[in-house]
Amino acid sequence: MLTASTGSRQYASRREIFGWAMFDFANQAYTLLIITVVFGELYTTVIVGERGGDYRLANFLWSMALAISYLLVVVTAPLCGAVMDYRAQKKRFLFISYIATVVTTALLYFVAPGYIWLGFALIILSNYAYSMGESFIAAFLPDLGPPSALGKISGFGWALGYIGGLFAAGFTLVVLGEATAENFERIRWVGPFAAGFFLVAAIPTFLTLKERGEPQPVAASYRHIARLRVTSTLRDLRYFKDLGVFLVSLLFSMAGVYIIIAFAFIYGAQVIGWDEGVRNIMFIIVQVTAAAGALGFGWVQDRLGAKPTYLITLALWVLAIVCIWATPMITDLVNRHFGWQWQSQYVFLVVGTLAGASLGSSQSASRTLVGLFSPLSKTAEFFGFWGLANKLAGVLGIVMLGTLQALVGLQASILLCAVLFITAMLLCSRVNEARGRAAAEQWQAS
């Protein structure tokens, strides 16, 4: 076991850190196969279809299903976090969310063309369960090492997650094929496969992860305990002012990230018009660069600081969004100037490297900052608010994008993400990382 420590926080064993990171490895199958690459495209283009409106209705329904699931997280995540801290039941809540995700994802097999509302309901339920688990697993991060190492540990988890996604989606693309009506009888197995991958790959998490903390006696109902603790924490956030400002910044940055996660491959199909081979290459590029970004920037965080690293990743996002929007124009300009015959789909692959590096690193940096600003006795509760900010961001971003694309189309709407990332940068400039860390340490010591 590693014994290095800072303050009262020591490294967990390598085995436990690996088990924690394996949950990221496992749940990436859901994010990638269901939300980003396969089922999102299947739902919009096959289950709902064009319906004479350039897929605008399909895109709107997809965005609404995700928004509703995120809104449910907004309402329940802080309450669950409060109970988890009070009763020392983080692992139990994580297991419940894990089983619920597996079951509802497997049921996506029964969503056939025209079964619009069944798919709509199952996406709400599965994405809600997955998103709650994402908050629950993050609440274990501050227990795994000293503040100086949380960036490295968080980055390792995100990187392992993208490697998991590479395995899961690689199998899907090779064995199950493309998301088309002609291939529906094979591709409909994407739900059961994602569920099975998650079910098996997350087993090491529950075998190795430790439940720390002492459960408090139950003097009232869980609902009453949750309400009192959340009310108390909302008052306490005045003391943790840097955490409060950062959560507002995170609201805007994650709104942009959730738009990209939900619509990137839909954008490739509808705006860029890529073929299956390019789509598969893009998937590989994004996974590899996201893993490299999460791992590389994780080390940078522990040397440069989490806040500067977070700001750098947001600047990369702004550049990536502008390039995504401008891909068709860049292609036309280069072809006219040089007399070449480039296609937009190949230029889009270059843009994918930038977006991938931004994706993994920005999410890892945000998780680290919340861990640094959280007293050990309030980790689940504070990560409940992290989940709240994340999913409220999903609601706002996806609803705005879904509505905007219905009015002006998907390509122009994507620029909304750049505005969101710039706003997040301006807000985060007010965060003092050293002061936020000191506030968490003083609270824990009192």
mmCIF file with all atom_site columns, N, CA and C in Angstrom, residues 4 75 82 101-102 134 155 192 196 208 249 251 262 291 315 340 348 437:
data_model
loop_
_atom_site.group_PDB
_atom_site.id
_atom_site.type_symbol
_atom_site.label_atom_id
_atom_site.label_alt_id
_atom_site.label_comp_id
_atom_site.label_asym_id
_atom_site.label_entity_id
_atom_site.label_seq_id
_atom_site.pdbx_PDB_ins_code
_atom_site.Cartn_x
_atom_site.Cartn_y
_atom_site.Cartn_z
_atom_site.occupancy
_atom_site.B_iso_or_equiv
_atom_site.pdbx_formal_charge
_atom_site.auth_seq_id
_atom_site.auth_comp_id
_atom_site.auth_asym_id
_atom_site.auth_atom_id
_atom_site.pdbx_PDB_model_num
ATOM 1  N N  . ALA A 1 4   ? 2.120   7.587  1.267   1.00 0.00 ? 4   ALA A N  1
ATOM 2  C CA . ALA A 1 4   ? 2.271   9.040  1.207   1.00 0.00 ? 4   ALA A CA 1
ATOM 3  C C  . ALA A 1 4   ? 0.980   9.703  1.626   1.00 0.00 ? 4   ALA A C  1
ATOM 4  N N  . VAL A 1 75  ? -33.100 17.114 -8.945  1.00 0.00 ? 75  VAL A N  1
ATOM 5  C CA . VAL A 1 75  ? -34.008 17.096 -7.801  1.00 0.00 ? 75  VAL A CA 1
ATOM 6  C C  . VAL A 1 75  ? -33.534 16.125 -6.717  1.00 0.00 ? 75  VAL A C  1
ATOM 7  N N  . ALA A 1 82  ? -26.885 13.537 0.799   1.00 0.00 ? 82  ALA A N  1
ATOM 8  C CA . ALA A 1 82  ? -27.003 13.834 2.231   1.00 0.00 ? 82  ALA A CA 1
ATOM 9  C C  . ALA A 1 82  ? -27.216 12.557 3.041   1.00 0.00 ? 82  ALA A C  1
ATOM 10 N N  . THR A 1 101 ? -29.439 0.848  -13.932 1.00 0.00 ? 101 THR A N  1
ATOM 11 C CA . THR A 1 101 ? -28.907 1.174  -15.266 1.00 0.00 ? 101 THR A CA 1
ATOM 12 C C  . THR A 1 101 ? -28.850 -0.061 -16.143 1.00 0.00 ? 101 THR A C  1
ATOM 13 N N  . VAL A 1 102 ? -28.372 -1.155 -15.593 1.00 0.00 ? 102 VAL A N  1
ATOM 14 C CA . VAL A 1 102 ? -28.250 -2.403 -16.353 1.00 0.00 ? 102 VAL A CA 1
ATOM 15 C C  . VAL A 1 102 ? -29.617 -2.863 -16.865 1.00 0.00 ? 102 VAL A C  1
ATOM 16 N N  . GLU A 1 134 ? -22.985 8.126  -11.625 1.00 0.00 ? 134 GLU A N  1
ATOM 17 C CA . GLU A 1 134 ? -21.831 8.964  -11.936 1.00 0.00 ? 134 GLU A CA 1
ATOM 18 C C  . GLU A 1 134 ? -21.503 9.885  -10.759 1.00 0.00 ? 134 GLU A C  1
ATOM 19 N N  . GLY A 1 155 ? -7.840  11.661 -13.276 1.00 0.00 ? 155 GLY A N  1
ATOM 20 C CA . GLY A 1 155 ? -7.453  11.494 -14.680 1.00 0.00 ? 155 GLY A CA 1
ATOM 21 C C  . GLY A 1 155 ? -7.300  10.037 -15.068 1.00 0.00 ? 155 GLY A C  1
ATOM 22 N N  . PRO A 1 192 ? -28.788 -4.430 -24.855 1.00 0.00 ? 192 PRO A N  1
ATOM 23 C CA . PRO A 1 192 ? -28.343 -5.557 -24.032 1.00 0.00 ? 192 PRO A CA 1
ATOM 24 C C  . PRO A 1 192 ? -26.827 -5.689 -23.929 1.00 0.00 ? 192 PRO A C  1
ATOM 25 N N  . GLY A 1 196 ? -24.787 -5.584 -20.476 1.00 0.00 ? 196 GLY A N  1
ATOM 26 C CA . GLY A 1 196 ? -23.940 -6.700 -20.070 1.00 0.00 ? 196 GLY A CA 1
ATOM 27 C C  . GLY A 1 196 ? -22.506 -6.270 -19.801 1.00 0.00 ? 196 GLY A C  1
ATOM 28 N N  . THR A 1 208 ? -13.730 -4.226 -4.305  1.00 0.00 ? 208 THR A N  1
ATOM 29 C CA . THR A 1 208 ? -12.550 -3.570 -3.733  1.00 0.00 ? 208 THR A CA 1
ATOM 30 C C  . THR A 1 208 ? -12.835 -2.247 -3.025  1.00 0.00 ? 208 THR A C  1
ATOM 31 N N  . SER A 1 249 ? -19.822 28.093 -12.571 1.00 0.00 ? 249 SER A N  1
ATOM 32 C CA . SER A 1 249 ? -19.006 27.978 -13.787 1.00 0.00 ? 249 SER A CA 1
ATOM 33 C C  . SER A 1 249 ? -19.216 26.619 -14.445 1.00 0.00 ? 249 SER A C  1
ATOM 34 N N  . LEU A 1 251 ? -21.789 24.773 -14.310 1.00 0.00 ? 251 LEU A N  1
ATOM 35 C CA . LEU A 1 251 ? -23.112 24.726 -14.927 1.00 0.00 ? 251 LEU A CA 1
ATOM 36 C C  . LEU A 1 251 ? -23.037 25.095 -16.406 1.00 0.00 ? 251 LEU A C  1
ATOM 37 N N  . ALA A 1 262 ? -24.267 14.512 -26.569 1.00 0.00 ? 262 ALA A N  1
ATOM 38 C CA . ALA A 1 262 ? -25.561 14.068 -27.083 1.00 0.00 ? 262 ALA A CA 1
ATOM 39 C C  . ALA A 1 262 ? -25.705 14.240 -28.592 1.00 0.00 ? 262 ALA A C  1
ATOM 40 N N  . ALA A 1 291 ? -8.829  9.775  -23.753 1.00 0.00 ? 291 ALA A N  1
ATOM 41 C CA . ALA A 1 291 ? -8.048  9.064  -22.731 1.00 0.00 ? 291 ALA A CA 1
ATOM 42 C C  . ALA A 1 291 ? -6.703  9.747  -22.510 1.00 0.00 ? 291 ALA A C  1
ATOM 43 N N  . ALA A 1 315 ? -10.553 26.678 -22.940 1.00 0.00 ? 315 ALA A N  1
ATOM 44 C CA . ALA A 1 315 ? -10.069 27.396 -24.123 1.00 0.00 ? 315 ALA A CA 1
ATOM 45 C C  . ALA A 1 315 ? -9.950  26.449 -25.318 1.00 0.00 ? 315 ALA A C  1
ATOM 46 N N  . TRP A 1 340 ? -7.870  21.246 -54.457 1.00 0.00 ? 340 TRP A N  1
ATOM 47 C CA . TRP A 1 340 ? -7.953  19.883 -53.940 1.00 0.00 ? 340 TRP A CA 1
ATOM 48 C C  . TRP A 1 340 ? -9.391  19.379 -53.982 1.00 0.00 ? 340 TRP A C  1
ATOM 49 N N  . PHE A 1 348 ? -13.309 16.838 -40.699 1.00 0.00 ? 348 PHE A N  1
ATOM 50 C CA . PHE A 1 348 ? -13.974 16.678 -39.404 1.00 0.00 ? 348 PHE A CA 1
ATOM 51 C C  . PHE A 1 348 ? -13.199 15.733 -38.486 1.00 0.00 ? 348 PHE A C  1
ATOM 52 N N  . ARG A 1 437 ? -9.348  25.184 -1.055  1.00 0.00 ? 437 ARG A N  1
ATOM 53 C CA . ARG A 1 437 ? -8.765  24.013 -0.384  1.00 0.00 ? 437 ARG A CA 1
ATOM 54 C C  . ARG A 1 437 ? -8.613  24.265 1.116   1.00 0.00 ? 437 ARG A C  1
#
